[in-house]
Coordinates of C-alpha atoms in Angstrom, one line a residue:
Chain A
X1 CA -19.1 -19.4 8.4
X2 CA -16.0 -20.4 10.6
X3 CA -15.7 -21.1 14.2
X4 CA -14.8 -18.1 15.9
X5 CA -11.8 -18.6 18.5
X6 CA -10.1 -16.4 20.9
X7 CA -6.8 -16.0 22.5
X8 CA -6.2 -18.9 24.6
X9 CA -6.2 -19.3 28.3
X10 CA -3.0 -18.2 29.6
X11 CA -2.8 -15.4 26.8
X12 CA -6.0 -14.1 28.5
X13 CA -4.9 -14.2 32.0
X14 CA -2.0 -11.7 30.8
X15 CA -3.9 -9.3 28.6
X16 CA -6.9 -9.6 31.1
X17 CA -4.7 -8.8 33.9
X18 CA -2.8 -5.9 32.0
X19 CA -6.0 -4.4 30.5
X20 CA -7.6 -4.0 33.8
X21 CA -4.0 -2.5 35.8
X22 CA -3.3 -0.2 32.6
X23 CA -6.1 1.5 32.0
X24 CA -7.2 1.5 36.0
X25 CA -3.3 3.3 36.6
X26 CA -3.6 5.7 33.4
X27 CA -7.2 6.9 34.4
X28 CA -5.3 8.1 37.9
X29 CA -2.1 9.5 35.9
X30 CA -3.4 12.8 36.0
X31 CA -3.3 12.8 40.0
X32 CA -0.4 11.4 39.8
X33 CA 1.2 14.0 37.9
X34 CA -0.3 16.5 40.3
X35 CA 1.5 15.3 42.8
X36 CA 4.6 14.7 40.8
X37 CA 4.5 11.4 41.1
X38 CA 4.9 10.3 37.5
X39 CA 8.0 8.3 38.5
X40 CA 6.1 6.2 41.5
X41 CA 3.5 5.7 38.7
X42 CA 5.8 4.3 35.9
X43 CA 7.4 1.8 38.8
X44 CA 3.8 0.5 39.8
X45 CA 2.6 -0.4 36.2
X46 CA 6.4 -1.9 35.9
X47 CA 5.4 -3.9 39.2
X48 CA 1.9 -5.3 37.2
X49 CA 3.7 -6.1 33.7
X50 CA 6.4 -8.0 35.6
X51 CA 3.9 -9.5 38.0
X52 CA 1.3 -10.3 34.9
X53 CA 4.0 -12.2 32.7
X54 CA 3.6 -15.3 34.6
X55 CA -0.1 -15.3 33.0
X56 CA 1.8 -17.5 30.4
X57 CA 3.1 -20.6 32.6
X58 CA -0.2 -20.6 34.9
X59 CA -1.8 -23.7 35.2
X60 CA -4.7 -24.1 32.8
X61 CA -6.3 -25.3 36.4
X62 CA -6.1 -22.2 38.0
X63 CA -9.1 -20.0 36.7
X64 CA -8.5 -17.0 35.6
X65 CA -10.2 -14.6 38.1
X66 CA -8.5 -16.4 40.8
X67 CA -5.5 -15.9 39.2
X68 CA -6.2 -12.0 38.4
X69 CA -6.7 -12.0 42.0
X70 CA -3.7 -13.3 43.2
X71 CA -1.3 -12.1 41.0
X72 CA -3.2 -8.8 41.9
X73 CA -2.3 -9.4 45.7
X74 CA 1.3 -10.1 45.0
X75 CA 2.1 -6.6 43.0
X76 CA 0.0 -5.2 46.2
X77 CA 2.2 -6.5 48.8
X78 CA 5.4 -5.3 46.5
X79 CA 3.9 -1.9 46.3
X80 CA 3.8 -1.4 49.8
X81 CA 7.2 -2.6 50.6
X82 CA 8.5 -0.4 48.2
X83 CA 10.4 2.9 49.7
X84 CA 9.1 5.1 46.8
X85 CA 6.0 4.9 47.0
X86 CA 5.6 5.8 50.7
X87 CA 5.6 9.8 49.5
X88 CA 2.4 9.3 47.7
X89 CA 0.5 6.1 49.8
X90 CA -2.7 8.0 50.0
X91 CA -2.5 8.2 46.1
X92 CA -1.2 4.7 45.6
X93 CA -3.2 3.2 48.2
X94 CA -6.0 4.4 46.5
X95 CA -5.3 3.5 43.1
X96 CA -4.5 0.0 44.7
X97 CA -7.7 -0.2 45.6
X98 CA -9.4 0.6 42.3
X99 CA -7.3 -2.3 40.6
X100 CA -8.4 -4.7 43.0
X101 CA -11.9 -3.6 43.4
X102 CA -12.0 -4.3 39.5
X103 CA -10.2 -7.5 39.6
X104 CA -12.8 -8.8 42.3
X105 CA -15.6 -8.1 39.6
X106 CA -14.3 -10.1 37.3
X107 CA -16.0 -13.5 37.1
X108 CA -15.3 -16.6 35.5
X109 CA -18.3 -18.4 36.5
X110 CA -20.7 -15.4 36.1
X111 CA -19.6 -15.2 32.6
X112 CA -19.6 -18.9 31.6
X113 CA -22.4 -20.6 30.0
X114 CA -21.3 -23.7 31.3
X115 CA -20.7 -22.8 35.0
X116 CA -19.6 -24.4 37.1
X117 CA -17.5 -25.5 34.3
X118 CA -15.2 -22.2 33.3
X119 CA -12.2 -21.8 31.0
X120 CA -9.8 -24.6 31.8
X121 CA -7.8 -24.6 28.4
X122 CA -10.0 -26.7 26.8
X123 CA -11.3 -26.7 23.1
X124 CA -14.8 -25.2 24.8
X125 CA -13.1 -22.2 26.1
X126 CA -13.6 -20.6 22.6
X127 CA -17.3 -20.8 23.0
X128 CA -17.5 -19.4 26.4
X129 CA -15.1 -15.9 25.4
X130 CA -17.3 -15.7 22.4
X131 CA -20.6 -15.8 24.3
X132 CA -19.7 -13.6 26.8
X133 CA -16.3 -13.5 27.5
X134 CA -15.8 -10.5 30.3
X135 CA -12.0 -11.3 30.6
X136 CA -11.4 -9.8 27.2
X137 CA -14.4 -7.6 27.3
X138 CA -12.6 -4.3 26.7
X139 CA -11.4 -5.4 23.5
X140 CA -14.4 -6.1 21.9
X141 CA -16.2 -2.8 23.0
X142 CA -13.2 -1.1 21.0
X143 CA -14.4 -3.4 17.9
X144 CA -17.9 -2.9 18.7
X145 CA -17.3 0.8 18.8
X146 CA -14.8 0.9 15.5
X147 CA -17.7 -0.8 13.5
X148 CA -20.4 1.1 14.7
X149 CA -18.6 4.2 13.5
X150 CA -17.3 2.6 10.6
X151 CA -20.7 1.8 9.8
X152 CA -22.0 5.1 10.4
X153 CA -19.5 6.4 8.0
X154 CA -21.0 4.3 5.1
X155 CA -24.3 5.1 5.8
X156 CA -23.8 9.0 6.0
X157 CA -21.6 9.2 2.8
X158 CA -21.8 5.8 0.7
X159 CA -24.8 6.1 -1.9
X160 CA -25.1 2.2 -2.2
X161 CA -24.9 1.0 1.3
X162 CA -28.5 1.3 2.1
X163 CA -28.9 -1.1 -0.9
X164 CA -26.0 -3.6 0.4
X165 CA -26.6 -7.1 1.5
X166 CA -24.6 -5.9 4.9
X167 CA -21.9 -9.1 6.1
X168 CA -22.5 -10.7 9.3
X169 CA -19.2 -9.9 11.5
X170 CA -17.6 -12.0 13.9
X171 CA -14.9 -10.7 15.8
X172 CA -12.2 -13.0 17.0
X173 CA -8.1 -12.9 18.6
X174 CA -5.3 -15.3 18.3
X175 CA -2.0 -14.4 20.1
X176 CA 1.6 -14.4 18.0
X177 CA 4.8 -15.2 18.7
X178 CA 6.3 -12.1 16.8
X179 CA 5.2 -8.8 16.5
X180 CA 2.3 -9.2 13.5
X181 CA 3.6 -6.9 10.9
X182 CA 6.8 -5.5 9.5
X183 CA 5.9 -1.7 9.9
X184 CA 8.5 0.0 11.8
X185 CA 6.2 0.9 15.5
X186 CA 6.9 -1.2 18.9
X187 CA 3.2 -1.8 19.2
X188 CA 2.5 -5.0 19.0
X189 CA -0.8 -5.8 17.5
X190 CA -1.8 -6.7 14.1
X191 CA -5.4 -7.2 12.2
X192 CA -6.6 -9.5 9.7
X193 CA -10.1 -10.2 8.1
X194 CA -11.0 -13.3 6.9
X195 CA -14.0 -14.0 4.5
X196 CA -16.4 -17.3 4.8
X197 CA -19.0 -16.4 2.5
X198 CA -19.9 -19.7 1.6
X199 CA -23.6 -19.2 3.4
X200 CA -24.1 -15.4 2.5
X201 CA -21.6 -12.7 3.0
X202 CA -19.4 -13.4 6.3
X203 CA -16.2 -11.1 7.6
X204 CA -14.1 -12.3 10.2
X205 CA -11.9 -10.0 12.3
X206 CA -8.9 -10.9 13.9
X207 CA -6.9 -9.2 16.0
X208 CA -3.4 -10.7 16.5
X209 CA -1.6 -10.1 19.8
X210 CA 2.1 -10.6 20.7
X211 CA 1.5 -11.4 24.4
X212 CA 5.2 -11.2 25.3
X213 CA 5.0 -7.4 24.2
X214 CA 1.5 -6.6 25.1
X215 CA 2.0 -3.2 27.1
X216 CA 0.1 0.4 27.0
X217 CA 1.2 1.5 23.7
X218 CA 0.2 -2.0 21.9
X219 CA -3.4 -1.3 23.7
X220 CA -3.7 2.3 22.6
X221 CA -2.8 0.9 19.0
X222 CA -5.5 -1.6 18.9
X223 CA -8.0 1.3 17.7
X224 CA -6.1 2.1 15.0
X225 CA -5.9 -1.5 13.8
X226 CA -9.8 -2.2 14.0
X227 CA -10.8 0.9 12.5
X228 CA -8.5 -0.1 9.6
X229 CA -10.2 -4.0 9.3
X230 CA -13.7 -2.3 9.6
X231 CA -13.3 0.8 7.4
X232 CA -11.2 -1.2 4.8
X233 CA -11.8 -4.8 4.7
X234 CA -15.2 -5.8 6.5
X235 CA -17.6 -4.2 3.9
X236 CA -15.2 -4.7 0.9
X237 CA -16.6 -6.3 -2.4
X238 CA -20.2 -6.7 -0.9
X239 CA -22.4 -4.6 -3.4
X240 CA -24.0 -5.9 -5.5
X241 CA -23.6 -9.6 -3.4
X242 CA -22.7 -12.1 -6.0
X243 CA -22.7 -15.0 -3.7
X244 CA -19.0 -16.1 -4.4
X245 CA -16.8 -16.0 -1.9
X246 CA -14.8 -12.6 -1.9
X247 CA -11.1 -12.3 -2.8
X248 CA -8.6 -11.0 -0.2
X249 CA -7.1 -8.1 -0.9
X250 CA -3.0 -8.2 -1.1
X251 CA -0.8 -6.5 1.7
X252 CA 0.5 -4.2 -1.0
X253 CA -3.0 -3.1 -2.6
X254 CA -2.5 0.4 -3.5
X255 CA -6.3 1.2 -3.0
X256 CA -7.5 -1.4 0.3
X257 CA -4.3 -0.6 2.0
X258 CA -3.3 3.1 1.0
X259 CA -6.2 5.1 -0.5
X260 CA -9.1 3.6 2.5
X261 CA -6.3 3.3 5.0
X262 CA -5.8 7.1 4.6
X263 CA -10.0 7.3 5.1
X264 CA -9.9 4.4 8.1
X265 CA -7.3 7.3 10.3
X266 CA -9.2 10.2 9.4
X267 CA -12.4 8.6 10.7
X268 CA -10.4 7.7 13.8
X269 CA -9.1 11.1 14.5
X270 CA -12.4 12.6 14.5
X271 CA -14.5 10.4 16.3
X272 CA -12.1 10.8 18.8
X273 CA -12.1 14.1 18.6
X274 CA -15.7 14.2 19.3
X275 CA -14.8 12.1 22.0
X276 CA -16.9 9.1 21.0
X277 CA -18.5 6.8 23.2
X278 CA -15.9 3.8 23.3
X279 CA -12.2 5.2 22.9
X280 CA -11.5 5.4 26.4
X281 CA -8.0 7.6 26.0
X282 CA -9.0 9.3 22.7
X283 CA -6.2 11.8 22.5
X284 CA -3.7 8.9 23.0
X285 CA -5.6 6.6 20.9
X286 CA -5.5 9.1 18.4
X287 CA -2.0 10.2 18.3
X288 CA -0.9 6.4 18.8
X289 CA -2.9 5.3 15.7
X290 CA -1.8 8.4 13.7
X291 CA 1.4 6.8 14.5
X292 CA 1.2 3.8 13.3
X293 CA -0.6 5.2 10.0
X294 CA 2.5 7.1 9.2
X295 CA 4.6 4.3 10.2
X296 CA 2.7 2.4 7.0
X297 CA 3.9 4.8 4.9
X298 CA 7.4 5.9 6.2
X299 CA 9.5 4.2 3.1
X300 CA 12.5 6.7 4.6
X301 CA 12.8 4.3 7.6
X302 CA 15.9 2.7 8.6
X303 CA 13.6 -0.3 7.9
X304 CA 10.8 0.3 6.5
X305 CA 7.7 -1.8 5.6
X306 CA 8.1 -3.6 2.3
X307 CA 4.5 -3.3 1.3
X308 CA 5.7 0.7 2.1
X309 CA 5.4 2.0 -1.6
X310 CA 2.2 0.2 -2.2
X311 CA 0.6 2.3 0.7
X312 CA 2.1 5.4 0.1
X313 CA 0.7 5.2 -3.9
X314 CA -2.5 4.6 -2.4
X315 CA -2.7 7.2 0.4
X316 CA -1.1 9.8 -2.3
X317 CA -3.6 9.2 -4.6
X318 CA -6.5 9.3 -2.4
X319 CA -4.9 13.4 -1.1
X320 CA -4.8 14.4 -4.7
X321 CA -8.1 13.2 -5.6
X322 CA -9.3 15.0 -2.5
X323 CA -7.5 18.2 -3.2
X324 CA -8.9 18.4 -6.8
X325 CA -12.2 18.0 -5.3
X326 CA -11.4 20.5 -3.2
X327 CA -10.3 23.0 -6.1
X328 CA -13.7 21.6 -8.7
X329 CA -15.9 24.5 -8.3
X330 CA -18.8 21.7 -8.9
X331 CA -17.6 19.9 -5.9
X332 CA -15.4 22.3 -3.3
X333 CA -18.0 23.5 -0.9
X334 CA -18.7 19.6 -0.1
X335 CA -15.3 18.1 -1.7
X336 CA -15.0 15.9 1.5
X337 CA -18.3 13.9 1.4
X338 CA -17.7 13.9 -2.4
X339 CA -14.6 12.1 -2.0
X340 CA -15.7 9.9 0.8
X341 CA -18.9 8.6 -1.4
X342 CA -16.7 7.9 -4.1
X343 CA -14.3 5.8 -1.7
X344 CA -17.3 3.9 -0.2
X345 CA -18.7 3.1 -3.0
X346 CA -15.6 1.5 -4.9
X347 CA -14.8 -0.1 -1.5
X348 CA -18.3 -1.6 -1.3
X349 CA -18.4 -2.5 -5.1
X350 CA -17.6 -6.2 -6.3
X351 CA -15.5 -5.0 -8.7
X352 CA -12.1 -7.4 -9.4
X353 CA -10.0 -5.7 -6.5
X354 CA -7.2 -5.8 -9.5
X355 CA -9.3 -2.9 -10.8
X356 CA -9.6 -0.9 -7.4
X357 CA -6.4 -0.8 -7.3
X358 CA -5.4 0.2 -10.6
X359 CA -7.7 3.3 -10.2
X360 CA -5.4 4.1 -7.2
X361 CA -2.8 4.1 -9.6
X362 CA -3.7 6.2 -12.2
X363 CA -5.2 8.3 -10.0
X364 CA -1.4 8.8 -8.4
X365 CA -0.2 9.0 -12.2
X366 CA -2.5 11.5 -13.5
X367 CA -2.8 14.0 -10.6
X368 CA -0.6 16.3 -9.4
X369 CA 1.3 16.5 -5.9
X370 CA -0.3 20.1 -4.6
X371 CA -2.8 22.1 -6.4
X372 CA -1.5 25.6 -6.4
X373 CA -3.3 27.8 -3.4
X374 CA -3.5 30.9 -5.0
X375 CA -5.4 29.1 -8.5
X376 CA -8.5 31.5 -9.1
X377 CA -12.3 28.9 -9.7
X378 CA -11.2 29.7 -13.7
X379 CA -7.7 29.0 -13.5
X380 CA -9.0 25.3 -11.7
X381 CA -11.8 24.9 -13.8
X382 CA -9.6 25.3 -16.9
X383 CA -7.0 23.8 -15.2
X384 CA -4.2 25.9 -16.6
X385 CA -2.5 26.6 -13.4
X386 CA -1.5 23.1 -12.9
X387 CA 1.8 23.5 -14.5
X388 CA 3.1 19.7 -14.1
X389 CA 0.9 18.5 -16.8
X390 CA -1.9 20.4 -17.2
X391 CA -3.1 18.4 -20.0
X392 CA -3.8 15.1 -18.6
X393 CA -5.2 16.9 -15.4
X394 CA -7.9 18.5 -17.5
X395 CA -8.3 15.6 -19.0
X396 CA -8.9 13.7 -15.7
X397 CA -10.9 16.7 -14.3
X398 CA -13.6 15.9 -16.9
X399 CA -14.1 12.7 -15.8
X400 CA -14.4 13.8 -12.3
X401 CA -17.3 16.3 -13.7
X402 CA -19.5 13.9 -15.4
X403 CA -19.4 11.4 -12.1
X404 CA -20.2 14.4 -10.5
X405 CA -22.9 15.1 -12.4
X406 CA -24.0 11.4 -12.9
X407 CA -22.5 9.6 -9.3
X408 CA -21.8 6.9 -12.0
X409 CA -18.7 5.6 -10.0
X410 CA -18.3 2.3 -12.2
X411 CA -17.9 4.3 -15.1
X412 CA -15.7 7.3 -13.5
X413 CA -13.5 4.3 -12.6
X414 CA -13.8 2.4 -16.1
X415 CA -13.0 5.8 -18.1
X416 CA -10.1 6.3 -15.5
X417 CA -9.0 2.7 -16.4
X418 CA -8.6 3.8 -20.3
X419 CA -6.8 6.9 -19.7
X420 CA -3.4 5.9 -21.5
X421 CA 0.0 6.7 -19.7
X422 CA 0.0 10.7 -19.1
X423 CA 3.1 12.4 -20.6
X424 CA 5.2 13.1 -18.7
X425 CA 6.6 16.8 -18.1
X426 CA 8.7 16.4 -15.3
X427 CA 6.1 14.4 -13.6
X428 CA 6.4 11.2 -12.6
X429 CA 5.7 8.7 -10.3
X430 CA 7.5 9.7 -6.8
X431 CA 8.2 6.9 -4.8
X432 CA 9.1 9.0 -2.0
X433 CA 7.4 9.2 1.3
X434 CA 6.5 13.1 1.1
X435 CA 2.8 13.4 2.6
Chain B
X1 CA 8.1 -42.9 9.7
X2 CA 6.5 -40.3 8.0
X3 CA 7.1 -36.9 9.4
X4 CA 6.5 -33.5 9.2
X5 CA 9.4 -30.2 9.8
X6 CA 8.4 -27.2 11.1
X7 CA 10.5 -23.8 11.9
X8 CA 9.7 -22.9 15.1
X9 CA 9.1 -19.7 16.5
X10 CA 9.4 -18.6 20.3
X11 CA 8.5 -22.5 21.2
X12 CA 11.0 -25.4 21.6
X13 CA 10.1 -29.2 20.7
X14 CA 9.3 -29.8 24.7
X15 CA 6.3 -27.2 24.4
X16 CA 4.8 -28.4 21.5
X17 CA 5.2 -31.7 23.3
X18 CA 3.2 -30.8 26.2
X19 CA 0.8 -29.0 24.5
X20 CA 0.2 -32.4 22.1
X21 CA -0.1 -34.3 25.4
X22 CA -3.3 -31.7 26.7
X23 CA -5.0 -31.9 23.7
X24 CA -4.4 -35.6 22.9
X25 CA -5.7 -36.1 27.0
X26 CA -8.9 -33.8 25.4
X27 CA -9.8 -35.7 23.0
X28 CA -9.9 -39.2 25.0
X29 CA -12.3 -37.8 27.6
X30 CA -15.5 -39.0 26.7
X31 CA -18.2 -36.5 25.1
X32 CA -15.5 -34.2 25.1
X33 CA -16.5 -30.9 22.7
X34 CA -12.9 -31.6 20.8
X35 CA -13.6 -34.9 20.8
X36 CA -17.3 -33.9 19.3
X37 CA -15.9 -31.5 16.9
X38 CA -13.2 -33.9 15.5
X39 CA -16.3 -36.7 15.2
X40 CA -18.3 -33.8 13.2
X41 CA -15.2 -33.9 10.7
X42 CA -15.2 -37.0 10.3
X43 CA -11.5 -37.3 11.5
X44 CA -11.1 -41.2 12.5
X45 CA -10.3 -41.2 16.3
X46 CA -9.7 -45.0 16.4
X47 CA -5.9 -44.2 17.0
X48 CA -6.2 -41.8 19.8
X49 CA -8.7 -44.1 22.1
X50 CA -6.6 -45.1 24.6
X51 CA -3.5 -45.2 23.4
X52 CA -0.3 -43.2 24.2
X53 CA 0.3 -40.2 22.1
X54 CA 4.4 -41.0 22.5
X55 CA 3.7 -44.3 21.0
X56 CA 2.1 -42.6 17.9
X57 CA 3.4 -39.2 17.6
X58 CA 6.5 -37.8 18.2
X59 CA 7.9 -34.8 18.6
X60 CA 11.7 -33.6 18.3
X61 CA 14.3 -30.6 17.7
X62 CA 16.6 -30.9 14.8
X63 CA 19.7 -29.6 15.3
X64 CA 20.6 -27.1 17.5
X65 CA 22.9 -23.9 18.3
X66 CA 22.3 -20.2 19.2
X67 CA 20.6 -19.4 16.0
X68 CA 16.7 -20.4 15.8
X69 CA 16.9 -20.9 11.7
X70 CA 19.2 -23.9 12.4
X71 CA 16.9 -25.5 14.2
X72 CA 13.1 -27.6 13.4
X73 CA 11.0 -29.2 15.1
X74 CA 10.5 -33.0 13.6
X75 CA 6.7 -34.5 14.1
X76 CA 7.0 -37.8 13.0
X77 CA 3.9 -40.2 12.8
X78 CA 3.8 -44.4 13.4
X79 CA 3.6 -45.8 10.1
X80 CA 1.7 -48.5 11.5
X81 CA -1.3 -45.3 11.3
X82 CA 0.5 -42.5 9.3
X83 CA -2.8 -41.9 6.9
X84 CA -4.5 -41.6 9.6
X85 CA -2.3 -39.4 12.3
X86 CA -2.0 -37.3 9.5
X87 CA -5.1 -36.3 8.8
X88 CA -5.8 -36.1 12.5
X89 CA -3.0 -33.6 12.9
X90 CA -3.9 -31.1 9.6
X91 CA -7.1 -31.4 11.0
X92 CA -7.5 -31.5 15.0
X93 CA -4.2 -31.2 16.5
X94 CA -1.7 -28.6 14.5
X95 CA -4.9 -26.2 14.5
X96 CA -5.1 -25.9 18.2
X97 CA -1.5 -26.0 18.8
X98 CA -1.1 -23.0 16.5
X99 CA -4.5 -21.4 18.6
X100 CA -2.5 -22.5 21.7
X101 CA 1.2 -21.5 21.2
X102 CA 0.6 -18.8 19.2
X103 CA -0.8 -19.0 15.3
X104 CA 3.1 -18.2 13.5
X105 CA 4.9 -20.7 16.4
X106 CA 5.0 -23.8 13.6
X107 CA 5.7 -22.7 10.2
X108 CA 6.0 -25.7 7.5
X109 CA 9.8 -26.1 5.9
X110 CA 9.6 -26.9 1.9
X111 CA 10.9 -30.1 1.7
X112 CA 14.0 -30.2 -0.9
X113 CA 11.7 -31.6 -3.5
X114 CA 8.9 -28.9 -3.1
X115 CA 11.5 -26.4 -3.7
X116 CA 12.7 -27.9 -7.1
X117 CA 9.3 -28.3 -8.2
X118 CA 8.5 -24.1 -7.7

């Protein structure tokens, strides 16, 4: 196991001091828009983020409540000078109010283990954010809540979770210089999960932060990024535990960053649909980290990601898999779940992540784009509506029978692995982002 | 002197210099938890104990202009101690600078005869 460590000091004062007057201003935007006072709104939170950038050249003496505070008490006296916001001061006064009443909560030496010693900069500071660690406390309730549902998903669907020798998880942050990935989105937060299996199965996530750059759309993107370490990376390669330290998967796995990408933002999208305890905004959440997931996968860009066509393979394969599912009379009443066990269970398998991937791949070779709508239960069971290449699709729909009938994934996935190149008849690999 | 270049991003030579000078000041405080940390490495201290980081390590820009990729930062290390500093930086000190400043602010440059050999 590695040590865990956290964004340091004068990252925290500025994402502390931003997470607490974002969220506290966006919970009032609907009065504000009430009372047309969307404009007054936008020039406050442009008072905090203006205000909160001098987080970075604080003094490592100054604690960072006290510096919450008073950086707090600045933007306060700015807001009330300010002409525009004298149409709405009830409004403001009281949103004011909120911000500070929150910022007085906050604690350093309530939430140090060492009080009176708190976060100074120091080499213990580490410790104290990942004992307690209030200041960033937001952020890890999202994690908490990403793999408690991610979790939840592999219980309710995997059929070998319940026999997994589950990871321990730490949860960690590190701030960036540079925005943390190449996908084409201003947000400006990236994920990473580390193994240190050395004394028993150990994931490590990471979320990166560009400080610089860390506004309201970065924060409603963090979902997104943690559902995609939990659903993807955290349980990877754990089932059955061999006691070697696990491979990382590359950025351009078809499989770990397509096929369970396209499962980590469907997952997303309905637990905050159902308004899960956790995502705070869950509308905005949503949308943002839909996004972002098409961002991944959007090789038309002007500049798009370079690990784009990787993605899009994966993400392509894992629709057309769920689509034939879909059409299977065996399997279409419950395609969903059927697909979503399968998924799981590759994802949780120790198989050689080489061979993940290549399943992704012929997967993506072998089925077609769209299954036609009108196909009657005999025309999909015989497959002779699929006009691309209705050969290798029946071929490939066998396969998906007998793991239907057996929930043999290993050998669904072996079988799959020996299919030879289908011929092609006009159908070929599209590298095209059309999802 | 043996030394080390680095492509910076968003920090300049000054930075990292200051931010060497906290932690170096960290690890001299007595019972300090760096200090503990670095002894349960193993990392030999003996250089650090009173002594003047300046002295030992330094820390400079190469070239300069508009454009960042001309530039590097040089961290160069006494000879007098070199096997050691070294290890104390790969260990202790580039670590938390990269914690500190941000984890892509340092990133090695191959060295003309690393590149012929790959």
């Amino acid at each position: 196991m590695s040590a865990v460590t956290h964004l340091p000091l004068n990252a925290r004062k500025v994402v502390a001091s931003r997470l607490l007057a974002l969220t506290s201003l966006r919970r009032q935007q609907p009065q504000f828009e009430r009372e047309d006072a969307v404009q007054t709104l936008a020039g406050i939170e442009d008072l905090y983020l203006r205000q909160t950038a001098t987080g970075l050249r604080s003094q490592n003496s100054v604690p960072l409540d006290r510096y919450v505070l008073d950086t707090f008490r600045i933007v306060s006296q700015q807001v009330q000078v300010d002409t525009t916001t004298q149409d709405h001061a009830a409004l403001v006064d009281s949103v004011l109010q909120t911000i500070d009443a929150q910022a007085s909560s906050l604690s350093c030496s309530s939430c140090s283990y060492l009080a009176p010693t708190v976060c100074n900069g120091e080499y213990s500071d580490d410790q104290i954010v990942e004992r307690s660690g209030i200041c960033i406390l937001p952020i890890t309730n999202m994690f908490r809540t990403a793999l408690s549902s991610t979790v939840g998903c592999y219980q309710n669907f995997s059929s070998i979770f319940g026999s997994a020798t589950c990871p321990s998880v730490d949860f960690s942050t590190a701030a960036v210089q540079k925005r943390p990935h190449d996908i084409p989105v201003p947000y400006y937060v990236g994920g990473v999960t580390n193994y240190h299996d050395s004394a028993g199965p150990n994931s490590q996530v990471c979320l990166c932060l560009c400080i610089d750059e860390f506004e309201w759309e970065t924060y409603l993107a963090m979902m997104y990024v943690l559902f995609h370490e939990c659903v993807c990376h955290v349980f990877q390669g754990t089932v059955p535990w061999r006691g070697q330290t696990r491979q990382s998967t590359n950025a351009n796995d078809a499989f770990a960053e397509g096929w369970m990408d396209w499962i980590a933002q469907w997952l997303l999208i309905g637990e905050a649909d159902r308004h899960a305890a956790g995502i705070e905004f869950p509308a905005l959440q949503r949308d943002t980290g839909r996004r972002f997931y098409l961002a991944r996968i959007d090789s038309g860009a002007r500049r798009p990601s370079k690990y784009a066509v990787a993605r899009i393979i994966g993400t392509r394969a894992a629709e057309k898999l769920l689509s034939l599912l879909g059409a299977l009379p065996e399997s279409k009443s419950d395609h969903l779940s059927h697909f979503l066990r399968l998924s799981l269970d590759l994802n949780l398998s120790s198989v050689d992540p080489k061979g993940r991937e290549a399943f992704a791949w012929k997967v993506d070779q072998y089925l077609p784009e769209r299954l036609p709508s009108q196909a009657t239960d005999a025309q999909v069971a015989s497959s002779i509506a699929w006009d691309e290449n209705p050969s290798a699709v029946a071929r490939f729909a066998d396969l998906v029978r007998n793991y239907l009938q057996t929930n043999d994934f290993a050998a669904f996935v072996h079988e799959v692995a020996l299919l030879p190149p289908p011929e092609s008849r006009g159908y070929t690999i599209h590298l095209t982002n059309d999802l | 002197m043996d030394s080390l270049t680095y492509t910076p991003t968003g920090v300049t030579a000054r930075e990292v210099g200051e931010k060497l000078d906290q932690v170096w000041n960290e690890l001299n405080k007595p019972g300090s938890p760096l200090a503990e940390r670095a002894q349960s490495l193993q990392v030999d201290l003996s250089q650090v104990k009173g002594k003047s980081r300046a002295d030992l390590v330094t820390v400079n820009e190469q070239g300069s202009g508009l454009a960042p990729a001309t530039t590097a930062i040089i961290v160069a290390f006494a000879p007098t101690a070199a096997k050691i500093l070294r290890d104390l930086w790969d260990r202790i000190l580039l670590p938390r600078i990269l914690h500190d400043l941000g984890s892509d602010s340092l990133t090695p440059k191959k060295r003309l005869e690393d590149r012929k050999s790959s």
